[in-house]
């Protein structure tokens, strides 16, 4: 589904991605882990064209992503570390905005769909609230619903629980686990090792702009091959 | 102290009529200045280099020269150049709109830049086109942040409007001067003019507060 080949990205003289090659198949759940500054988020943002890569290629269903920009947005949903809900719109308006603007869904249809999504993330009673009234965990669940409202085929998560109070992490992870069950293709940048171990089909371990390990979680967490991964896991587990 | 307001009384309606003139003047300049300022600010943050350059040069010139000079050029020099006669009111409105647009464009640009960049990214990630992103996501948030600065600009405009009296527009200021000159007593009419300007500014301040409160409903 996604085919990444020799992906490179620099900010000025600072090369953040130094040639990433990997494949992501339909329905796969990928956890991307690694120390901060290793290029995980940049990698994710390249998949969504929030950053344009300098070299290499990203193909989605065989087509270079630069050439399918507007279609790409509809296929890929993204959830951000800091939620990025629209603060001047209610929860319901946050979710219905893009379907109405982009897919030209009718207001009624968009709202019906939004209420179903809100129910799925357990926030039916918050439809008319403004984001400022929500806790961090609730905001992130709304953000997930907002991305799902566009019916994406792939969901990207950029450290979705890193900005949350510890007691709110679980509710967001639960929503993500439910999403895994629906067979959604997911790429998740995370520091939640337990979660990665539990739900991921594959773990990508990145360090210093390189993909150091690409392994099943059971193998990666028990027997990391590289010394870099061993050191990292010792620190975080 | 020999203040004598009694002999000002017959002239009060004449001066008060100036409120209408000043208000018309300020309202038209304000609307035009705001619209043109918004357009300029979008030029400034846009991708088209020549538009960015134009908007920056424009702002630089209008901020870098005295307002009264700009007004005199538009009122006296433009007719000289084109042969087209331009009334004091029109010249004044034009000057103020063009001038305040320069300031307003800076305020709005700063307001847009102050909106968290995650907002733009979220809109892009959802595939929202640039136009609706700007109009429905970024600008409404920018407006809320810059409302105090914008109100400040409007208040300045109201007060500064007094300089149209220089080219003979019959606003509050000009009328107060005329009454002063005909009575040989300046203090009383100027005091009245000052009171009127102060009340106008207070009214604007109040309107700003009401608007701020309304925009704060999402907090």
mmCIF file with all atom_site columns, N, CA and C in Angstrom, chain B residues 29-45 52-67 70 93-111 146 149-150 153-154 156-157:
data_model
loop_
_atom_site.group_PDB
_atom_site.id
_atom_site.type_symbol
_atom_site.label_atom_id
_atom_site.label_alt_id
_atom_site.label_comp_id
_atom_site.label_asym_id
_atom_site.label_entity_id
_atom_site.label_seq_id
_atom_site.pdbx_PDB_ins_code
_atom_site.Cartn_x
_atom_site.Cartn_y
_atom_site.Cartn_z
_atom_site.occupancy
_atom_site.B_iso_or_equiv
_atom_site.pdbx_formal_charge
_atom_site.auth_seq_id
_atom_site.auth_comp_id
_atom_site.auth_asym_id
_atom_site.auth_atom_id
_atom_site.pdbx_PDB_model_num
ATOM 1   N N  . UNK B 1 29  ? -13.896 55.222 6.028  1.00 0.00 ? 29  UNK B N  1
ATOM 2   C CA . UNK B 1 29  ? -12.454 54.949 6.019  1.00 0.00 ? 29  UNK B CA 1
ATOM 3   C C  . UNK B 1 29  ? -12.153 53.617 6.680  1.00 0.00 ? 29  UNK B C  1
ATOM 4   N N  . UNK B 1 30  ? -12.875 53.366 7.763  1.00 0.00 ? 30  UNK B N  1
ATOM 5   C CA . UNK B 1 30  ? -12.628 52.163 8.544  1.00 0.00 ? 30  UNK B CA 1
ATOM 6   C C  . UNK B 1 30  ? -12.936 50.903 7.747  1.00 0.00 ? 30  UNK B C  1
ATOM 7   N N  . UNK B 1 31  ? -14.093 50.912 7.088  1.00 0.00 ? 31  UNK B N  1
ATOM 8   C CA . UNK B 1 31  ? -14.490 49.729 6.321  1.00 0.00 ? 31  UNK B CA 1
ATOM 9   C C  . UNK B 1 31  ? -13.528 49.508 5.154  1.00 0.00 ? 31  UNK B C  1
ATOM 10  N N  . UNK B 1 32  ? -13.259 50.588 4.414  1.00 0.00 ? 32  UNK B N  1
ATOM 11  C CA . UNK B 1 32  ? -12.343 50.463 3.269  1.00 0.00 ? 32  UNK B CA 1
ATOM 12  C C  . UNK B 1 32  ? -10.948 50.048 3.734  1.00 0.00 ? 32  UNK B C  1
ATOM 13  N N  . UNK B 1 33  ? -10.490 50.702 4.799  1.00 0.00 ? 33  UNK B N  1
ATOM 14  C CA . UNK B 1 33  ? -9.148  50.402 5.314  1.00 0.00 ? 33  UNK B CA 1
ATOM 15  C C  . UNK B 1 33  ? -9.034  48.966 5.783  1.00 0.00 ? 33  UNK B C  1
ATOM 16  N N  . UNK B 1 34  ? -10.093 48.474 6.428  1.00 0.00 ? 34  UNK B N  1
ATOM 17  C CA . UNK B 1 34  ? -10.068 47.110 6.940  1.00 0.00 ? 34  UNK B CA 1
ATOM 18  C C  . UNK B 1 34  ? -10.028 46.094 5.798  1.00 0.00 ? 34  UNK B C  1
ATOM 19  N N  . UNK B 1 35  ? -10.880 46.318 4.783  1.00 0.00 ? 35  UNK B N  1
ATOM 20  C CA . UNK B 1 35  ? -10.916 45.388 3.647  1.00 0.00 ? 35  UNK B CA 1
ATOM 21  C C  . UNK B 1 35  ? -9.581  45.370 2.905  1.00 0.00 ? 35  UNK B C  1
ATOM 22  N N  . UNK B 1 36  ? -9.090  46.558 2.598  1.00 0.00 ? 36  UNK B N  1
ATOM 23  C CA . UNK B 1 36  ? -7.824  46.666 1.862  1.00 0.00 ? 36  UNK B CA 1
ATOM 24  C C  . UNK B 1 36  ? -6.673  46.130 2.719  1.00 0.00 ? 36  UNK B C  1
ATOM 25  N N  . UNK B 1 37  ? -6.748  46.382 4.014  1.00 0.00 ? 37  UNK B N  1
ATOM 26  C CA . UNK B 1 37  ? -5.718  45.870 4.924  1.00 0.00 ? 37  UNK B CA 1
ATOM 27  C C  . UNK B 1 37  ? -5.707  44.347 4.972  1.00 0.00 ? 37  UNK B C  1
ATOM 28  N N  . UNK B 1 38  ? -6.902  43.738 4.957  1.00 0.00 ? 38  UNK B N  1
ATOM 29  C CA . UNK B 1 38  ? -6.985  42.274 4.949  1.00 0.00 ? 38  UNK B CA 1
ATOM 30  C C  . UNK B 1 38  ? -6.347  41.713 3.675  1.00 0.00 ? 38  UNK B C  1
ATOM 31  N N  . UNK B 1 39  ? -6.673  42.344 2.557  1.00 0.00 ? 39  UNK B N  1
ATOM 32  C CA . UNK B 1 39  ? -6.089  41.893 1.284  1.00 0.00 ? 39  UNK B CA 1
ATOM 33  C C  . UNK B 1 39  ? -4.566  42.007 1.329  1.00 0.00 ? 39  UNK B C  1
ATOM 34  N N  . UNK B 1 40  ? -4.074  43.148 1.822  1.00 0.00 ? 40  UNK B N  1
ATOM 35  C CA . UNK B 1 40  ? -2.621  43.347 1.903  1.00 0.00 ? 40  UNK B CA 1
ATOM 36  C C  . UNK B 1 40  ? -1.969  42.293 2.798  1.00 0.00 ? 40  UNK B C  1
ATOM 37  N N  . UNK B 1 41  ? -2.639  41.970 3.911  1.00 0.00 ? 41  UNK B N  1
ATOM 38  C CA . UNK B 1 41  ? -2.041  40.991 4.826  1.00 0.00 ? 41  UNK B CA 1
ATOM 39  C C  . UNK B 1 41  ? -1.966  39.618 4.157  1.00 0.00 ? 41  UNK B C  1
ATOM 40  N N  . UNK B 1 42  ? -2.976  39.294 3.339  1.00 0.00 ? 42  UNK B N  1
ATOM 41  C CA . UNK B 1 42  ? -2.932  38.005 2.642  1.00 0.00 ? 42  UNK B CA 1
ATOM 42  C C  . UNK B 1 42  ? -1.818  38.003 1.591  1.00 0.00 ? 42  UNK B C  1
ATOM 43  N N  . UNK B 1 43  ? -1.580  39.171 0.957  1.00 0.00 ? 43  UNK B N  1
ATOM 44  C CA . UNK B 1 43  ? -0.430  39.293 0.054  1.00 0.00 ? 43  UNK B CA 1
ATOM 45  C C  . UNK B 1 43  ? 0.858   38.988 0.816  1.00 0.00 ? 43  UNK B C  1
ATOM 46  N N  . UNK B 1 44  ? 0.952   39.549 2.022  1.00 0.00 ? 44  UNK B N  1
ATOM 47  C CA . UNK B 1 44  ? 2.200   39.447 2.782  1.00 0.00 ? 44  UNK B CA 1
ATOM 48  C C  . UNK B 1 44  ? 2.546   38.028 3.178  1.00 0.00 ? 44  UNK B C  1
ATOM 49  N N  . UNK B 1 45  ? 1.511   37.235 3.494  1.00 0.00 ? 45  UNK B N  1
ATOM 50  C CA . UNK B 1 45  ? 1.818   35.865 3.904  1.00 0.00 ? 45  UNK B CA 1
ATOM 51  C C  . UNK B 1 45  ? 1.713   34.891 2.741  1.00 0.00 ? 45  UNK B C  1
ATOM 52  N N  . UNK B 1 52  ? 3.982   40.011 -2.377 1.00 0.00 ? 52  UNK B N  1
ATOM 53  C CA . UNK B 1 52  ? 4.627   40.234 -1.074 1.00 0.00 ? 52  UNK B CA 1
ATOM 54  C C  . UNK B 1 52  ? 5.424   41.526 -1.115 1.00 0.00 ? 52  UNK B C  1
ATOM 55  N N  . UNK B 1 53  ? 6.173   41.675 -2.197 1.00 0.00 ? 53  UNK B N  1
ATOM 56  C CA . UNK B 1 53  ? 7.023   42.849 -2.351 1.00 0.00 ? 53  UNK B CA 1
ATOM 57  C C  . UNK B 1 53  ? 6.166   44.113 -2.382 1.00 0.00 ? 53  UNK B C  1
ATOM 58  N N  . UNK B 1 54  ? 5.109   44.069 -3.155 1.00 0.00 ? 54  UNK B N  1
ATOM 59  C CA . UNK B 1 54  ? 4.221   45.220 -3.267 1.00 0.00 ? 54  UNK B CA 1
ATOM 60  C C  . UNK B 1 54  ? 3.648   45.609 -1.908 1.00 0.00 ? 54  UNK B C  1
ATOM 61  N N  . UNK B 1 55  ? 3.121   44.620 -1.176 1.00 0.00 ? 55  UNK B N  1
ATOM 62  C CA . UNK B 1 55  ? 2.482   44.906 0.110  1.00 0.00 ? 55  UNK B CA 1
ATOM 63  C C  . UNK B 1 55  ? 3.499   45.470 1.110  1.00 0.00 ? 55  UNK B C  1
ATOM 64  N N  . UNK B 1 56  ? 4.723   44.938 1.074  1.00 0.00 ? 56  UNK B N  1
ATOM 65  C CA . UNK B 1 56  ? 5.751   45.447 1.988  1.00 0.00 ? 56  UNK B CA 1
ATOM 66  C C  . UNK B 1 56  ? 6.138   46.877 1.637  1.00 0.00 ? 56  UNK B C  1
ATOM 67  N N  . UNK B 1 57  ? 6.325   47.131 0.334  1.00 0.00 ? 57  UNK B N  1
ATOM 68  C CA . UNK B 1 57  ? 6.696   48.477 -0.104 1.00 0.00 ? 57  UNK B CA 1
ATOM 69  C C  . UNK B 1 57  ? 5.585   49.466 0.246  1.00 0.00 ? 57  UNK B C  1
ATOM 70  N N  . UNK B 1 58  ? 4.368   49.062 -0.006 1.00 0.00 ? 58  UNK B N  1
ATOM 71  C CA . UNK B 1 58  ? 3.199   49.887 0.290  1.00 0.00 ? 58  UNK B CA 1
ATOM 72  C C  . UNK B 1 58  ? 3.184   50.292 1.761  1.00 0.00 ? 58  UNK B C  1
ATOM 73  N N  . UNK B 1 59  ? 3.294   49.286 2.628  1.00 0.00 ? 59  UNK B N  1
ATOM 74  C CA . UNK B 1 59  ? 3.274   49.541 4.069  1.00 0.00 ? 59  UNK B CA 1
ATOM 75  C C  . UNK B 1 59  ? 4.404   50.473 4.464  1.00 0.00 ? 59  UNK B C  1
ATOM 76  N N  . UNK B 1 60  ? 5.572   50.202 3.905  1.00 0.00 ? 60  UNK B N  1
ATOM 77  C CA . UNK B 1 60  ? 6.736   51.000 4.249  1.00 0.00 ? 60  UNK B CA 1
ATOM 78  C C  . UNK B 1 60  ? 6.533   52.480 3.904  1.00 0.00 ? 60  UNK B C  1
ATOM 79  N N  . UNK B 1 61  ? 5.971   52.743 2.727  1.00 0.00 ? 61  UNK B N  1
ATOM 80  C CA . UNK B 1 61  ? 5.753   54.133 2.311  1.00 0.00 ? 61  UNK B CA 1
ATOM 81  C C  . UNK B 1 61  ? 4.691   54.816 3.180  1.00 0.00 ? 61  UNK B C  1
ATOM 82  N N  . UNK B 1 62  ? 3.572   54.136 3.390  1.00 0.00 ? 62  UNK B N  1
ATOM 83  C CA . UNK B 1 62  ? 2.490   54.786 4.142  1.00 0.00 ? 62  UNK B CA 1
ATOM 84  C C  . UNK B 1 62  ? 2.813   54.933 5.628  1.00 0.00 ? 62  UNK B C  1
ATOM 85  N N  . UNK B 1 63  ? 3.673   54.053 6.139  1.00 0.00 ? 63  UNK B N  1
ATOM 86  C CA . UNK B 1 63  ? 4.071   54.226 7.531  1.00 0.00 ? 63  UNK B CA 1
ATOM 87  C C  . UNK B 1 63  ? 5.223   55.202 7.681  1.00 0.00 ? 63  UNK B C  1
ATOM 88  N N  . UNK B 1 64  ? 5.937   55.377 6.578  1.00 0.00 ? 64  UNK B N  1
ATOM 89  C CA . UNK B 1 64  ? 7.173   56.156 6.651  1.00 0.00 ? 64  UNK B CA 1
ATOM 90  C C  . UNK B 1 64  ? 7.002   57.637 6.353  1.00 0.00 ? 64  UNK B C  1
ATOM 91  N N  . UNK B 1 65  ? 5.791   58.068 6.023  1.00 0.00 ? 65  UNK B N  1
ATOM 92  C CA . UNK B 1 65  ? 5.580   59.483 5.728  1.00 0.00 ? 65  UNK B CA 1
ATOM 93  C C  . UNK B 1 65  ? 4.411   60.004 6.563  1.00 0.00 ? 65  UNK B C  1
ATOM 94  N N  . UNK B 1 66  ? 4.388   61.327 6.838  1.00 0.00 ? 66  UNK B N  1
ATOM 95  C CA . UNK B 1 66  ? 3.319   61.868 7.686  1.00 0.00 ? 66  UNK B CA 1
ATOM 96  C C  . UNK B 1 66  ? 1.953   61.751 7.022  1.00 0.00 ? 66  UNK B C  1
ATOM 97  N N  . UNK B 1 67  ? 0.981   61.461 7.833  1.00 0.00 ? 67  UNK B N  1
ATOM 98  C CA . UNK B 1 67  ? -0.393  61.325 7.359  1.00 0.00 ? 67  UNK B CA 1
ATOM 99  C C  . UNK B 1 67  ? -0.879  62.614 6.700  1.00 0.00 ? 67  UNK B C  1
ATOM 100 N N  . UNK B 1 70  ? 0.420   62.942 3.236  1.00 0.00 ? 70  UNK B N  1
ATOM 101 C CA . UNK B 1 70  ? -0.305  62.064 2.306  1.00 0.00 ? 70  UNK B CA 1
ATOM 102 C C  . UNK B 1 70  ? -1.635  62.706 1.910  1.00 0.00 ? 70  UNK B C  1
ATOM 103 N N  . UNK B 1 93  ? -11.206 60.581 3.076  1.00 0.00 ? 93  UNK B N  1
ATOM 104 C CA . UNK B 1 93  ? -11.533 59.155 3.204  1.00 0.00 ? 93  UNK B CA 1
ATOM 105 C C  . UNK B 1 93  ? -10.477 58.300 2.520  1.00 0.00 ? 93  UNK B C  1
ATOM 106 N N  . UNK B 1 94  ? -10.106 58.717 1.322  1.00 0.00 ? 94  UNK B N  1
ATOM 107 C CA . UNK B 1 94  ? -9.114  57.970 0.551  1.00 0.00 ? 94  UNK B CA 1
ATOM 108 C C  . UNK B 1 94  ? -7.801  57.865 1.324  1.00 0.00 ? 94  UNK B C  1
ATOM 109 N N  . UNK B 1 95  ? -7.345  59.017 1.827  1.00 0.00 ? 95  UNK B N  1
ATOM 110 C CA . UNK B 1 95  ? -6.088  59.042 2.573  1.00 0.00 ? 95  UNK B CA 1
ATOM 111 C C  . UNK B 1 95  ? -6.153  58.127 3.789  1.00 0.00 ? 95  UNK B C  1
ATOM 112 N N  . UNK B 1 96  ? -7.235  58.277 4.544  1.00 0.00 ? 96  UNK B N  1
ATOM 113 C CA . UNK B 1 96  ? -7.319  57.498 5.777  1.00 0.00 ? 96  UNK B CA 1
ATOM 114 C C  . UNK B 1 96  ? -7.455  56.016 5.510  1.00 0.00 ? 96  UNK B C  1
ATOM 115 N N  . UNK B 1 97  ? -8.219  55.666 4.482  1.00 0.00 ? 97  UNK B N  1
ATOM 116 C CA . UNK B 1 97  ? -8.377  54.246 4.153  1.00 0.00 ? 97  UNK B CA 1
ATOM 117 C C  . UNK B 1 97  ? -7.033  53.663 3.714  1.00 0.00 ? 97  UNK B C  1
ATOM 118 N N  . UNK B 1 98  ? -6.342  54.368 2.812  1.00 0.00 ? 98  UNK B N  1
ATOM 119 C CA . UNK B 1 98  ? -5.054  53.866 2.309  1.00 0.00 ? 98  UNK B CA 1
ATOM 120 C C  . UNK B 1 98  ? -4.043  53.780 3.433  1.00 0.00 ? 98  UNK B C  1
ATOM 121 N N  . UNK B 1 99  ? -4.049  54.799 4.303  1.00 0.00 ? 99  UNK B N  1
ATOM 122 C CA . UNK B 1 99  ? -3.078  54.838 5.389  1.00 0.00 ? 99  UNK B CA 1
ATOM 123 C C  . UNK B 1 99  ? -3.357  53.768 6.440  1.00 0.00 ? 99  UNK B C  1
ATOM 124 N N  . UNK B 1 100 ? -4.617  53.677 6.888  1.00 0.00 ? 100 UNK B N  1
ATOM 125 C CA . UNK B 1 100 ? -4.875  52.713 7.966  1.00 0.00 ? 100 UNK B CA 1
ATOM 126 C C  . UNK B 1 100 ? -4.768  51.283 7.450  1.00 0.00 ? 100 UNK B C  1
ATOM 127 N N  . UNK B 1 101 ? -4.996  51.078 6.141  1.00 0.00 ? 101 UNK B N  1
ATOM 128 C CA . UNK B 1 101 ? -4.821  49.736 5.577  1.00 0.00 ? 101 UNK B CA 1
ATOM 129 C C  . UNK B 1 101 ? -3.394  49.243 5.807  1.00 0.00 ? 101 UNK B C  1
ATOM 130 N N  . UNK B 1 102 ? -2.425  50.153 5.720  1.00 0.00 ? 102 UNK B N  1
ATOM 131 C CA . UNK B 1 102 ? -1.028  49.769 5.942  1.00 0.00 ? 102 UNK B CA 1
ATOM 132 C C  . UNK B 1 102 ? -0.843  49.242 7.370  1.00 0.00 ? 102 UNK B C  1
ATOM 133 N N  . UNK B 1 103 ? -1.398  49.963 8.332  1.00 0.00 ? 103 UNK B N  1
ATOM 134 C CA . UNK B 1 103 ? -1.266  49.534 9.729  1.00 0.00 ? 103 UNK B CA 1
ATOM 135 C C  . UNK B 1 103 ? -2.066  48.272 10.001 1.00 0.00 ? 103 UNK B C  1
ATOM 136 N N  . UNK B 1 104 ? -3.305  48.267 9.470  1.00 0.00 ? 104 UNK B N  1
ATOM 137 C CA . UNK B 1 104 ? -4.177  47.114 9.718  1.00 0.00 ? 104 UNK B CA 1
ATOM 138 C C  . UNK B 1 104 ? -3.583  45.845 9.112  1.00 0.00 ? 104 UNK B C  1
ATOM 139 N N  . UNK B 1 105 ? -2.951  45.989 7.932  1.00 0.00 ? 105 UNK B N  1
ATOM 140 C CA . UNK B 1 105 ? -2.374  44.794 7.311  1.00 0.00 ? 105 UNK B CA 1
ATOM 141 C C  . UNK B 1 105 ? -1.282  44.192 8.194  1.00 0.00 ? 105 UNK B C  1
ATOM 142 N N  . UNK B 1 106 ? -0.528  45.052 8.872  1.00 0.00 ? 106 UNK B N  1
ATOM 143 C CA . UNK B 1 106 ? 0.500   44.552 9.786  1.00 0.00 ? 106 UNK B CA 1
ATOM 144 C C  . UNK B 1 106 ? -0.125  43.847 10.986 1.00 0.00 ? 106 UNK B C  1
ATOM 145 N N  . UNK B 1 107 ? -1.201  44.445 11.501 1.00 0.00 ? 107 UNK B N  1
ATOM 146 C CA . UNK B 1 107 ? -1.880  43.851 12.656 1.00 0.00 ? 107 UNK B CA 1
ATOM 147 C C  . UNK B 1 107 ? -2.429  42.471 12.285 1.00 0.00 ? 107 UNK B C  1
ATOM 148 N N  . UNK B 1 108 ? -3.078  42.395 11.120 1.00 0.00 ? 108 UNK B N  1
ATOM 149 C CA . UNK B 1 108 ? -3.684  41.124 10.722 1.00 0.00 ? 108 UNK B CA 1
ATOM 150 C C  . UNK B 1 108 ? -2.610  40.076 10.408 1.00 0.00 ? 108 UNK B C  1
ATOM 151 N N  . UNK B 1 109 ? -1.535  40.532 9.754  1.00 0.00 ? 109 UNK B N  1
ATOM 152 C CA . UNK B 1 109 ? -0.445  39.600 9.453  1.00 0.00 ? 109 UNK B CA 1
ATOM 153 C C  . UNK B 1 109 ? 0.096   38.982 10.745 1.00 0.00 ? 109 UNK B C  1
ATOM 154 N N  . UNK B 1 110 ? 0.331   39.855 11.738 1.00 0.00 ? 110 UNK B N  1
ATOM 155 C CA . UNK B 1 110 ? 0.826   39.356 13.015 1.00 0.00 ? 110 UNK B CA 1
ATOM 156 C C  . UNK B 1 110 ? -0.186  38.397 13.641 1.00 0.00 ? 110 UNK B C  1
ATOM 157 N N  . UNK B 1 111 ? -1.476  38.742 13.495 1.00 0.00 ? 111 UNK B N  1
ATOM 158 C CA . UNK B 1 111 ? -2.530  37.894 14.055 1.00 0.00 ? 111 UNK B CA 1
ATOM 159 C C  . UNK B 1 111 ? -2.558  36.527 13.400 1.00 0.00 ? 111 UNK B C  1
ATOM 160 N N  . UNK B 1 146 ? -6.458  39.697 17.607 1.00 0.00 ? 146 UNK B N  1
ATOM 161 C CA . UNK B 1 146 ? -6.005  41.052 17.289 1.00 0.00 ? 146 UNK B CA 1
ATOM 162 C C  . UNK B 1 146 ? -7.066  42.097 17.572 1.00 0.00 ? 146 UNK B C  1
ATOM 163 N N  . UNK B 1 149 ? -5.872  45.246 19.347 1.00 0.00 ? 149 UNK B N  1
ATOM 164 C CA . UNK B 1 149 ? -5.000  46.059 18.498 1.00 0.00 ? 149 UNK B CA 1
ATOM 165 C C  . UNK B 1 149 ? -5.801  46.759 17.406 1.00 0.00 ? 149 UNK B C  1
ATOM 166 N N  . UNK B 1 150 ? -6.796  46.039 16.889 1.00 0.00 ? 150 UNK B N  1
ATOM 167 C CA . UNK B 1 150 ? -7.634  46.594 15.832 1.00 0.00 ? 150 UNK B CA 1
ATOM 168 C C  . UNK B 1 150 ? -8.486  47.750 16.380 1.00 0.00 ? 150 UNK B C  1
ATOM 169 N N  . UNK B 1 153 ? -6.474  50.781 16.638 1.00 0.00 ? 153 UNK B N  1
ATOM 170 C CA . UNK B 1 153 ? -6.301  51.429 15.346 1.00 0.00 ? 153 UNK B CA 1
ATOM 171 C C  . UNK B 1 153 ? -7.544  52.247 14.986 1.00 0.00 ? 153 UNK B C  1
ATOM 172 N N  . UNK B 1 154 ? -8.731  51.710 15.281 1.00 0.00 ? 154 UNK B N  1
ATOM 173 C CA . UNK B 1 154 ? -9.969  52.424 14.988 1.00 0.00 ? 154 UNK B CA 1
ATOM 174 C C  . UNK B 1 154 ? -10.076 53.695 15.830 1.00 0.00 ? 154 UNK B C  1
ATOM 175 N N  . UNK B 1 156 ? -7.551  55.395 17.074 1.00 0.00 ? 156 UNK B N  1
ATOM 176 C CA . UNK B 1 156 ? -6.586  56.340 16.497 1.00 0.00 ? 156 UNK B CA 1
ATOM 177 C C  . UNK B 1 156 ? -7.187  57.026 15.283 1.00 0.00 ? 156 UNK B C  1
ATOM 178 N N  . UNK B 1 157 ? -7.833  56.231 14.444 1.00 0.00 ? 157 UNK B N  1
ATOM 179 C CA . UNK B 1 157 ? -8.435  56.771 13.230 1.00 0.00 ? 157 UNK B CA 1
ATOM 180 C C  . UNK B 1 157 ? -9.474  57.839 13.572 1.00 0.00 ? 157 UNK B C  1
#
